[in-house]
Amino acid sequence: MSSFSRCAACKYLRRKCPQDCILAPYFPSSNPQRFVCVHKIFGASNVTKMLQQVPGHLRAEAAECISYEAIARVQDPVYGCVGIITQLQQQISQIHSEIMKTKGEMIAHHCAHSQHHPPPQPQGDPSWSISLHQQQQDYSQSDEHLLRKY
Amino acid sequence: MGGHSPCASCKLLRRRCAKDCIFAPYFPSDDPHKFAIVHKVFGASNISKMLQELPVHQRADAVSSLVYEASARVRDPVYGCVGAISFLQNQVSQLQMQLAVAQAEILCIQMQQDSSVMQLPRMMDAPDDDKSSSSSFLLPNNLAHFLSFSPASSGNVTQDHSLRRETILGHDVVS
């Protein structure tokens, strides 16, 4: 009689844990709470079916995600994972606004700097007016660059 | 015979739809797919227990989120809606980096502007004390704090957890 301990699923379900138990690799006896959540939300037979439908090399990821969803649902019985998704979407929206605000500040700084440091006045030399025109073009091109950058 | 038409759940489960059927308000008979999908993923008895544990005014939202999760799991049997969470967490990280870069650029611009303003008095040949301002100049105290900005300045930040076995359950799920 081989003495190996039952997995958390079989322990909880009070049944023998066969050697090819599909749940054993993903619900070790060291973490019984994980299976309790999964069983409460999905049920052992549903989880077994879900894992059977997934190729062997992906079952660990699938079990991980199923456990994550179950725990999220136990912690938030109304929204579960959808609550987390909503929070993340709100966070994205908030960070977007901050980025826009920061871009606006950059442009404002740039414009303020252009006003406080105007190009030198021409002193009757035609070549000055050419260089003034060139500098004005340079400033407007760099403004465009700032707007396009983000 | 009074009848009201059985809800989608009772139709699928082939049972009589009682007047106080817990599913009836949320799974009308004109949308059989909605119940079919949650039944496939969660099972009717689990849904019934979940709804019974909730106050009535929260059950509609709970059903909506269960339908969403079940649909995500049918569409993606490995990751379900955790795939969406992972994607959004990556987006948050990328945007935070963009924000940090933008804020750093503003700091540079401000420091450049402030340093050019501070250099102006030099150009006017004012007599200075050799001891205090030889060739280097000191930043005023009010600019020093610009050098210690934190990228995570937007308050509540969700940590970026990748889908690794040992970290997925470390994510701070909804409290």
Coordinates of N, CA, C and O in Angstrom, one line a residue, chain B:
Chain B
M1 N -55.3 27.8 -14.9 CA -53.8 27.5 -14.7 C -53.1 28.8 -15.0 O -53.1 29.4 -16.1
G2 N -52.4 29.2 -14.0 CA -51.9 30.5 -14.1 C -50.6 30.6 -14.7 O -49.9 30.6 -14.6
G3 N -50.3 30.7 -15.5 CA -48.9 30.4 -15.7 C -48.1 31.6 -16.1 O -48.5 32.5 -16.7
H4 N -46.9 31.5 -15.6 CA -45.9 32.4 -16.1 C -44.9 31.6 -16.8 O -44.7 30.4 -16.4
S5 N -44.3 32.1 -17.9 CA -43.4 31.2 -18.6 C -42.1 30.9 -17.8 O -41.6 31.8 -17.1
P6 N -41.6 29.7 -17.9 CA -40.4 29.4 -17.1 C -39.2 30.3 -17.5 O -39.1 30.6 -18.7
C7 N -38.4 30.6 -16.5 CA -37.2 31.4 -16.8 C -36.2 30.5 -17.6 O -36.4 29.3 -17.7
A8 N -35.2 31.1 -18.1 CA -34.2 30.4 -18.9 C -33.5 29.3 -18.1 O -33.2 28.2 -18.7
S9 N -33.3 29.5 -16.8 CA -32.7 28.5 -16.0 C -33.5 27.3 -15.9 O -33.1 26.1 -16.1
C10 N -34.8 27.5 -15.5 CA -35.7 26.4 -15.3 C -36.0 25.6 -16.6 O -36.1 24.4 -16.6
K11 N -36.0 26.4 -17.7 CA -36.1 25.7 -19.0 C -34.9 24.8 -19.3 O -35.1 23.6 -19.7
L12 N -33.7 25.3 -19.0 CA -32.5 24.5 -19.3 C -32.5 23.3 -18.4 O -32.1 22.2 -18.8
L13 N -32.8 23.6 -17.1 CA -32.8 22.5 -16.1 C -34.0 21.6 -16.1 O -34.1 20.6 -15.4
R14 N -34.9 22.0 -17.0 CA -36.2 21.2 -17.2 C -36.9 20.9 -15.8 O -37.1 19.8 -15.4
R15 N -37.2 22.1 -15.2 CA -37.9 21.9 -14.0 C -39.0 23.0 -13.9 O -38.9 24.0 -14.7
R16 N -39.8 22.9 -12.9 CA -40.9 23.8 -12.8 C -40.3 25.1 -12.3 O -39.5 25.1 -11.4
C17 N -40.8 26.2 -12.9 CA -40.2 27.5 -12.5 C -41.2 28.1 -11.4 O -42.3 28.6 -11.7
A18 N -40.7 28.0 -10.1 CA -41.5 28.5 -9.0 C -41.7 30.0 -9.1 O -40.9 30.7 -9.7
K19 N -42.7 30.5 -8.4 CA -42.9 32.0 -8.4 C -41.8 32.7 -7.8 O -41.5 33.9 -8.2
D20 N -41.2 32.1 -6.8 CA -40.0 32.8 -6.1 C -38.7 32.2 -6.6 O -37.7 32.2 -5.9
C21 N -38.7 31.8 -7.9 CA -37.4 31.2 -8.4 C -36.3 32.3 -8.3 O -36.5 33.4 -8.8
I22 N -35.2 31.9 -7.8 CA -34.1 32.9 -7.5 C -33.5 33.4 -8.9 O -33.0 34.5 -9.0
F23 N -33.6 32.5 -9.9 CA -33.0 32.9 -11.2 C -33.8 33.7 -12.0 O -33.3 34.5 -12.9
A24 N -35.1 33.6 -11.9 CA -36.1 34.2 -12.8 C -35.8 35.7 -13.1 O -35.9 36.1 -14.3
P25 N -35.6 36.5 -12.1 CA -35.4 38.0 -12.4 C -34.2 38.2 -13.3 O -34.1 39.3 -13.9
Y26 N -33.2 37.3 -13.3 CA -31.9 37.7 -13.9 C -31.7 36.8 -15.2 O -30.8 37.2 -16.0
F27 N -32.5 35.8 -15.4 CA -32.3 35.0 -16.5 C -33.6 34.8 -17.2 O -34.2 33.7 -17.1
P28 N -34.1 35.8 -17.9 CA -35.3 35.7 -18.6 C -35.3 34.7 -19.7 O -34.2 34.4 -20.3
S29 N -36.5 34.2 -20.1 CA -36.5 33.1 -21.1 C -36.1 33.6 -22.5 O -35.8 32.7 -23.3
D30 N -36.1 34.9 -22.7 CA -35.7 35.3 -24.1 C -34.2 35.4 -24.3 O -33.7 35.7 -25.4
D31 N -33.4 35.0 -23.3 CA -32.0 35.0 -23.4 C -31.4 33.7 -22.8 O -30.8 33.8 -21.7
P32 N -31.7 32.6 -23.5 CA -31.2 31.3 -22.9 C -29.7 31.2 -22.8 O -29.2 30.5 -22.0
H33 N -29.0 31.9 -23.7 CA -27.6 31.7 -23.8 C -26.9 32.2 -22.5 O -25.9 31.6 -22.1
K34 N -27.5 33.2 -21.9 CA -26.9 33.9 -20.7 C -26.8 32.8 -19.6 O -25.7 32.6 -19.0
F35 N -27.9 32.1 -19.3 CA -27.8 31.1 -18.3 C -27.0 29.9 -18.7 O -26.3 29.3 -17.9
A36 N -27.1 29.6 -19.9 CA -26.3 28.4 -20.4 C -24.8 28.5 -20.1 O -24.1 27.6 -19.7
I37 N -24.3 29.8 -20.3 CA -22.9 30.0 -20.2 C -22.5 30.0 -18.7 O -21.4 29.4 -18.4
V38 N -23.3 30.6 -17.8 CA -22.9 30.6 -16.4 C -23.1 29.2 -15.8 O -22.3 28.8 -14.9
H39 N -24.1 28.5 -16.3 CA -24.3 27.1 -15.8 C -23.1 26.2 -16.2 O -22.6 25.4 -15.4
K40 N -22.6 26.4 -17.4 CA -21.5 25.6 -17.9 C -20.2 25.8 -17.1 O -19.5 24.9 -16.8
V41 N -20.0 27.1 -16.7 CA -18.7 27.4 -16.0 C -18.9 27.2 -14.4 O -18.0 26.6 -13.8
F42 N -20.0 27.7 -13.9 CA -20.1 27.7 -12.4 C -21.0 26.6 -11.9 O -20.9 26.1 -10.8
G43 N -22.0 26.3 -12.7 CA -23.0 25.3 -12.2 C -24.2 26.0 -11.6 O -24.0 27.0 -10.8
A44 N -25.4 25.5 -11.9 CA -26.6 26.2 -11.4 C -26.6 26.3 -9.8 O -27.0 27.3 -9.3
S45 N -26.3 25.2 -9.2 CA -26.4 25.2 -7.7 C -25.4 26.2 -7.1 O -25.7 26.8 -6.1
N46 N -24.2 26.3 -7.7 CA -23.2 27.3 -7.1 C -23.8 28.7 -7.3 O -23.6 29.6 -6.4
I47 N -24.4 29.0 -8.5 CA -24.9 30.3 -8.7 C -26.0 30.6 -7.8 O -26.1 31.7 -7.2
S48 N -26.9 29.6 -7.6 CA -28.0 29.8 -6.6 C -27.5 30.1 -5.2 O -28.0 31.0 -4.6
K49 N -26.5 29.4 -4.8 CA -25.9 29.6 -3.4 C -25.3 31.0 -3.4 O -25.5 31.8 -2.4
M50 N -24.6 31.4 -4.5 CA -23.9 32.7 -4.5 C -25.0 33.8 -4.4 O -24.9 34.8 -3.6
L51 N -26.1 33.7 -5.1 CA -27.1 34.7 -5.1 C -27.8 34.7 -3.8 O -28.2 35.8 -3.3
Q52 N -28.0 33.6 -3.2 CA -28.7 33.5 -1.9 C -28.0 34.3 -0.8 O -28.5 34.8 0.1
E53 N -26.6 34.3 -1.0 CA -25.8 34.9 0.0 C -25.7 36.4 -0.1 O -25.1 37.1 0.7
L54 N -26.3 36.9 -1.2 CA -26.2 38.4 -1.5 C -27.6 39.0 -1.2 O -28.6 38.5 -1.4
P55 N -27.5 40.3 -0.7 CA -28.8 41.1 -0.6 C -29.4 41.2 -2.0 O -28.6 41.3 -3.0
V56 N -30.7 41.4 -2.1 CA -31.4 41.4 -3.4 C -30.9 42.5 -4.3 O -30.7 42.3 -5.5
H57 N -30.6 43.6 -3.7 CA -30.2 44.8 -4.6 C -28.9 44.6 -5.2 O -28.5 45.4 -6.1
Q58 N -28.1 43.6 -4.8 CA -26.8 43.4 -5.4 C -26.8 42.2 -6.4 O -25.7 41.9 -7.0
R59 N -27.9 41.5 -6.5 CA -27.9 40.3 -7.2 C -27.7 40.5 -8.7 O -27.1 39.8 -9.5
A60 N -28.3 41.6 -9.2 CA -28.3 41.9 -10.7 C -26.8 42.1 -11.1 O -26.4 41.6 -12.1
D61 N -26.1 42.9 -10.3 CA -24.7 43.2 -10.6 C -23.9 41.9 -10.5 O -23.0 41.7 -11.3
A62 N -24.2 41.1 -9.5 CA -23.4 39.8 -9.4 C -23.6 39.0 -10.6 O -22.7 38.4 -11.1
V63 N -24.9 38.9 -11.1 CA -25.2 38.1 -12.2 C -24.4 38.6 -13.5 O -23.8 37.8 -14.2
S64 N -24.4 39.9 -13.6 CA -23.7 40.5 -14.7 C -22.2 40.2 -14.7 O -21.6 39.8 -15.7
S65 N -21.6 40.3 -13.5 CA -20.2 40.0 -13.5 C -19.9 38.5 -13.7 O -18.9 38.1 -14.3
L66 N -20.8 37.6 -13.2 CA -20.7 36.2 -13.4 C -20.8 35.9 -14.9 O -20.0 35.0 -15.4
V67 N -21.7 36.5 -15.6 CA -21.9 36.2 -17.0 C -20.6 36.7 -17.7 O -20.1 36.0 -18.6
Y68 N -20.1 37.8 -17.3 CA -18.8 38.3 -17.9 C -17.7 37.3 -17.7 O -17.0 37.0 -18.7
E69 N -17.5 36.9 -16.5 CA -16.4 35.9 -16.2 C -16.6 34.6 -17.0 O -15.7 34.0 -17.5
A70 N -17.9 34.1 -17.0 CA -18.1 32.9 -17.6 C -17.9 33.0 -19.1 O -17.2 32.1 -19.7
S71 N -18.3 34.1 -19.7 CA -18.0 34.3 -21.2 C -16.5 34.4 -21.4 O -16.1 33.8 -22.4
A72 N -15.8 35.1 -20.6 CA -14.4 35.2 -20.8 C -13.7 33.8 -20.7 O -12.8 33.4 -21.4
R73 N -14.2 33.0 -19.8 CA -13.6 31.6 -19.6 C -14.0 30.7 -20.7 O -13.2 29.9 -21.1
V74 N -15.1 30.9 -21.3 CA -15.5 30.0 -22.5 C -14.6 30.5 -23.7 O -14.2 29.6 -24.4
R75 N -14.4 31.8 -23.8 CA -13.6 32.3 -24.9 C -12.2 31.9 -24.8 O -11.5 31.6 -25.7
D76 N -11.7 31.9 -23.5 CA -10.3 31.6 -23.3 C -10.2 30.6 -22.1 O -10.2 31.0 -20.9
P77 N -10.2 29.3 -22.4 CA -10.3 28.3 -21.3 C -9.1 28.3 -20.4 O -9.1 27.7 -19.3
V78 N -8.0 28.9 -20.8 CA -6.8 28.9 -20.0 C -6.8 30.1 -19.0 O -6.7 29.9 -17.8
Y79 N -6.9 31.3 -19.6 CA -6.7 32.5 -18.8 C -8.0 33.2 -18.4 O -8.0 33.9 -17.4
G80 N -9.1 32.9 -19.1 CA -10.4 33.5 -18.7 C -10.2 35.0 -18.6 O -9.5 35.6 -19.4
C81 N -10.8 35.7 -17.6 CA -10.7 37.1 -17.5 C -9.4 37.5 -16.8 O -9.1 38.8 -16.8
V82 N -8.7 36.6 -16.4 CA -7.3 37.0 -15.8 C -6.4 37.5 -17.0 O -5.5 38.3 -16.7
G83 N -6.7 37.0 -18.2 CA -6.0 37.5 -19.3 C -6.2 39.0 -19.5 O -5.2 39.8 -19.7
A84 N -7.4 39.4 -19.3 CA -7.7 40.9 -19.4 C -7.0 41.6 -18.3 O -6.5 42.7 -18.5
I85 N -7.0 41.1 -17.1 CA -6.4 41.7 -15.9 C -4.9 41.9 -16.2 O -4.3 43.0 -16.0
S86 N -4.3 40.9 -16.7 CA -2.9 40.9 -17.0 C -2.6 42.0 -18.1 O -1.6 42.8 -18.0
F87 N -3.4 42.0 -19.1 CA -3.2 43.0 -20.2 C -3.3 44.4 -19.6 O -2.5 45.3 -19.9
L88 N -4.3 44.7 -18.8 CA -4.6 46.0 -18.2 C -3.4 46.4 -17.3 O -3.0 47.5 -17.2
Q89 N -2.9 45.4 -16.5 CA -1.8 45.7 -15.6 C -0.6 46.1 -16.4 O 0.2 47.1 -16.0
N90 N -0.3 45.5 -17.6 CA 0.8 45.9 -18.5 C 0.6 47.3 -19.0 O 1.5 48.1 -19.0
Q91 N -0.7 47.6 -19.3 CA -1.0 49.0 -19.8 C -0.7 50.0 -18.7 O -0.1 51.1 -19.0
V92 N -1.1 49.7 -17.5 CA -0.9 50.6 -16.4 C 0.6 50.8 -16.3 O 1.1 52.0 -16.1
S93 N 1.4 49.8 -16.3 CA 2.9 49.9 -16.2 C 3.4 50.8 -17.3 O 4.3 51.7 -17.0
Q94 N 3.0 50.5 -18.5 CA 3.5 51.3 -19.6 C 3.2 52.8 -19.5 O 4.0 53.7 -19.7
L95 N 1.9 53.1 -19.1 CA 1.5 54.4 -19.0 C 2.2 55.1 -17.8 O 2.6 56.3 -17.9
Q96 N 2.5 54.4 -16.8 CA 3.2 55.0 -15.7 C 4.7 55.4 -16.1 O 5.2 56.4 -15.7
M97 N 5.2 54.5 -17.0 CA 6.6 54.9 -17.5 C 6.5 56.1 -18.3 O 7.4 57.0 -18.2
Q98 N 5.5 56.2 -19.2 CA 5.3 57.4 -20.1 C 5.2 58.6 -19.2 O 5.7 59.7 -19.5
L99 N 4.4 58.5 -18.1 CA 4.2 59.6 -17.3 C 5.5 60.1 -16.6 O 5.8 61.2 -16.5
A100 N 6.2 59.1 -16.2 CA 7.5 59.4 -15.5 C 8.4 60.1 -16.5 O 9.1 61.1 -16.1
V101 N 8.5 59.6 -17.7 CA 9.3 60.3 -18.7 C 8.9 61.7 -18.9 O 9.7 62.6 -19.0
A102 N 7.6 61.9 -19.1 CA 7.1 63.2 -19.3 C 7.4 64.2 -18.1 O 7.8 65.3 -18.3
Q103 N 7.2 63.6 -16.9 CA 7.5 64.4 -15.7 C 9.0 64.8 -15.6 O 9.4 65.9 -15.3
A104 N 9.8 63.8 -16.0 CA 11.3 64.1 -16.0 C 11.6 65.1 -17.0 O 12.5 66.0 -16.7
E105 N 11.0 65.1 -18.2 CA 11.3 66.1 -19.2 C 10.9 67.5 -18.7 O 11.6 68.5 -18.9
I106 N 9.7 67.6 -18.0 CA 9.3 68.9 -17.5 C 10.3 69.4 -16.4 O 10.7 70.6 -16.4
L107 N 10.8 68.5 -15.6 CA 11.8 68.9 -14.6 C 13.1 69.4 -15.3 O 13.6 70.4 -14.9
C108 N 13.5 68.7 -16.4 CA 14.7 69.2 -17.1 C 14.4 70.6 -17.7 O 15.3 71.5 -17.6
I109 N 13.3 70.8 -18.3 CA 12.9 72.1 -18.8 C 13.0 73.1 -17.8 O 13.6 74.2 -17.9
Q110 N 12.4 72.8 -16.6 CA 12.3 73.8 -15.5 C 13.7 74.1 -15.0 O 14.0 75.3 -14.8
M111 N 14.5 73.1 -14.9 CA 15.9 73.3 -14.4 C 16.7 74.1 -15.4 O 17.4 75.0 -15.0
Q112 N 16.5 73.8 -16.7 CA 17.2 74.6 -17.7 C 16.8 76.1 -17.6 O 17.6 77.0 -17.7
Q113 N 15.5 76.3 -17.5 CA 15.0 77.7 -17.5 C 15.5 78.4 -16.2 O 15.9 79.5 -16.3
D114 N 15.4 77.7 -15.1 CA 15.9 78.3 -13.9 C 17.4 78.5 -13.9 O 17.8 79.6 -13.4
S115 N 18.1 77.6 -14.5 CA 19.6 77.9 -14.5 C 19.9 79.0 -15.5 O 20.8 79.8 -15.2
S116 N 19.2 79.2 -16.5 CA 19.4 80.3 -17.4 C 19.1 81.6 -16.8 O 19.7 82.6 -17.0
V117 N 18.0 81.6 -16.0 CA 17.6 82.9 -15.3 C 18.7 83.2 -14.2 O 19.1 84.3 -14.1
M118 N 19.2 82.2 -13.6 CA 20.2 82.4 -12.5 C 21.5 82.9 -13.1 O 22.3 83.6 -12.4
Q119 N 21.8 82.6 -14.3 CA 23.1 83.0 -14.9 C 23.1 84.4 -15.4 O 24.1 85.0 -15.6
L120 N 21.9 85.1 -15.5 CA 21.8 86.4 -16.0 C 22.6 87.4 -15.2 O 23.3 88.2 -15.8
P121 N 22.6 87.4 -13.9 CA 23.4 88.5 -13.2 C 24.8 88.4 -13.5 O 25.5 89.4 -13.5
R122 N 25.4 87.3 -13.9 CA 26.8 87.2 -14.2 C 27.2 88.1 -15.4 O 28.2 88.6 -15.5
M123 N 26.2 88.2 -16.3 CA 26.5 88.9 -17.6 C 26.5 90.4 -17.3 O 26.9 91.1 -18.2
M124 N 26.1 90.8 -16.1 CA 26.1 92.3 -15.9 C 27.3 92.8 -15.1 O 27.3 93.9 -14.7
D125 N 28.3 91.9 -15.0 CA 29.6 92.3 -14.4 C 29.4 92.9 -13.0 O 30.1 93.8 -12.6
A126 N 28.5 92.3 -12.2 CA 28.3 92.8 -10.8 C 29.5 92.3 -10.0 O 30.0 91.2 -10.2
P127 N 30.0 93.1 -9.1 CA 31.1 92.6 -8.3 C 30.6 91.5 -7.4 O 29.5 91.6 -6.8
D128 N 31.3 90.4 -7.3 CA 30.9 89.3 -6.4 C 32.1 89.0 -5.5 O 33.2 89.2 -5.7
D129 N 31.6 88.3 -4.5 CA 32.5 87.7 -3.5 C 33.2 86.5 -4.1 O 32.5 85.6 -4.5
D130 N 34.5 86.4 -4.1 CA 35.1 85.3 -4.8 C 34.9 84.0 -4.0 O 34.8 82.9 -4.6
K131 N 34.7 84.1 -2.8 CA 34.5 82.9 -2.0 C 33.2 82.1 -2.4 O 33.2 81.0 -2.6
S132 N 32.1 82.9 -2.4 CA 30.8 82.2 -2.5 C 30.6 81.7 -3.9 O 30.0 80.7 -4.1
S133 N 30.9 82.4 -5.0 CA 30.5 82.0 -6.3 C 31.6 82.1 -7.3 O 31.6 83.0 -8.1
S134 N 32.5 81.3 -7.2 CA 33.6 81.3 -8.2 C 33.1 80.8 -9.5 O 32.5 81.5 -10.3
S135 N 33.3 79.6 -9.8 CA 32.9 79.1 -11.1 C 31.7 78.2 -11.0 O 30.9 78.0 -12.0
S136 N 31.4 77.7 -9.9 CA 30.2 76.8 -9.8 C 29.1 77.6 -9.1 O 29.4 78.5 -8.3
F137 N 27.8 77.3 -9.4 CA 26.8 77.9 -8.7 C 25.9 76.9 -8.0 O 25.8 75.7 -8.5
L138 N 25.3 77.3 -6.9 CA 24.5 76.3 -6.1 C 23.1 76.4 -6.5 O 22.6 77.5 -6.7
L139 N 22.4 75.3 -6.5 CA 20.9 75.3 -6.7 C 20.3 75.9 -5.5 O 20.6 75.5 -4.4
P140 N 19.3 76.8 -5.7 CA 18.5 77.2 -4.5 C 17.8 76.0 -3.9 O 17.5 75.1 -4.5
N141 N 17.5 76.2 -2.6 CA 16.8 75.1 -1.9 C 15.5 74.7 -2.5 O 15.2 73.5 -2.5
N142 N 14.8 75.6 -3.1 CA 13.4 75.3 -3.6 C 13.5 74.4 -4.9 O 12.5 73.9 -5.3
L143 N 14.7 74.3 -5.5 CA 14.8 73.4 -6.6 C 15.3 72.0 -6.3 O 15.2 71.1 -7.1
A144 N 15.8 71.8 -5.1 CA 16.4 70.6 -4.7 C 15.4 69.5 -4.7 O 15.7 68.3 -5.1
H145 N 14.1 69.8 -4.4 CA 13.1 68.7 -4.3 C 12.7 68.2 -5.7 O 12.2 67.1 -5.8
F146 N 13.0 68.9 -6.8 CA 12.8 68.4 -8.1 C 13.6 67.2 -8.4 O 13.2 66.4 -9.2
L147 N 14.7 67.0 -7.7 CA 15.6 65.9 -8.0 C 15.2 64.6 -7.3 O 15.8 63.6 -7.5
S148 N 14.1 64.7 -6.5 CA 13.7 63.5 -5.8 C 12.3 63.1 -6.1 O 11.6 62.6 -5.3
F149 N 11.9 63.3 -7.4 CA 10.5 63.0 -7.7 C 10.3 61.5 -7.8 O 11.3 60.8 -8.1
S150 N 9.1 61.0 -7.6 CA 8.8 59.6 -7.6 C 7.9 59.3 -8.8 O 6.9 60.0 -9.0
P151 N 8.2 58.3 -9.7 CA 7.4 58.0 -10.8 C 6.0 57.7 -10.4 O 5.0 57.9 -11.1
A152 N 5.8 57.0 -9.3 CA 4.4 56.6 -8.9 C 3.8 57.7 -8.1 O 3.4 57.6 -7.0
S153 N 3.5 58.8 -8.8 CA 3.0 60.0 -8.1 C 1.5 60.0 -8.2 O 0.9 60.9 -7.7
S154 N 0.9 59.0 -8.9 CA -0.6 59.1 -9.1 C -1.4 58.4 -8.1 O -2.5 57.9 -8.3
G155 N -0.9 58.2 -6.9 CA -1.7 57.7 -5.8 C -1.8 56.2 -5.8 O -0.7 55.5 -5.8
N156 N -3.0 55.6 -5.9 CA -3.2 54.2 -5.9 C -2.6 53.5 -7.1 O -3.1 53.5 -8.2
V157 N -1.5 52.7 -6.8 CA -0.8 52.1 -8.0 C -1.0 50.6 -7.8 O -0.6 50.0 -6.8
T158 N -1.5 49.9 -8.8 CA -1.6 48.5 -8.8 C -0.2 47.9 -9.2 O 0.3 48.3 -10.2
Q159 N 0.3 47.1 -8.4 CA 1.6 46.5 -8.8 C 1.5 45.6 -10.0 O 0.5 45.0 -10.2
D160 N 2.5 45.6 -10.8 CA 2.5 44.8 -12.0 C 2.9 43.4 -11.6 O 4.0 43.1 -11.4
H161 N 1.9 42.5 -11.6 CA 2.2 41.1 -11.4 C 2.0 40.3 -12.7 O 1.0 40.3 -13.3
S162 N 3.1 39.6 -13.0 CA 2.9 38.8 -14.2 C 2.3 37.5 -13.9 O 2.1 37.2 -12.7
L163 N 1.9 36.7 -14.9 CA 1.2 35.5 -14.6 C 2.1 34.4 -14.2 O 2.1 33.4 -14.8
R164 N 2.9 34.6 -13.1 CA 3.7 33.6 -12.7 C 3.1 32.9 -11.5 O 2.4 33.5 -10.7
R165 N 3.3 31.6 -11.3 CA 2.6 30.8 -10.3 C 2.7 31.5 -9.0 O 1.8 31.6 -8.2
E166 N 4.0 31.9 -8.6 CA 4.2 32.3 -7.3 C 3.8 33.7 -7.0 O 3.7 34.1 -5.9
T167 N 3.5 34.5 -8.0 CA 3.1 35.9 -7.8 C 1.6 36.2 -8.1 O 1.1 37.1 -7.6
I168 N 0.9 35.3 -8.9 CA -0.4 35.7 -9.3 C -1.3 35.9 -8.2 O -2.2 36.8 -8.2
L169 N -1.2 35.1 -7.1 CA -2.1 35.2 -6.0 C -1.6 36.3 -5.0 O -2.2 36.5 -4.0
G170 N -0.4 36.9 -5.4 CA 0.1 38.0 -4.5 C -0.6 39.3 -4.9 O -0.4 40.3 -4.2
H171 N -1.3 39.3 -6.0 CA -1.9 40.6 -6.4 C -3.0 40.9 -5.4 O -3.7 40.1 -4.9
D172 N -3.0 42.2 -5.1 CA -3.9 42.7 -4.0 C -5.3 42.7 -4.6 O -5.8 43.7 -5.1
V173 N -6.0 41.6 -4.5 CA -7.3 41.5 -5.0 C -8.2 42.4 -4.2 O -7.9 42.8 -3.1
V174 N -9.4 42.7 -4.8 CA -10.3 43.7 -4.2 C -10.5 43.5 -2.7 O -10.8 42.4 -2.3
S175 N -10.3 44.5 -2.0 CA -10.5 44.4 -0.5 C -11.9 44.9 -0.1 O -12.5 45.7 -0.8

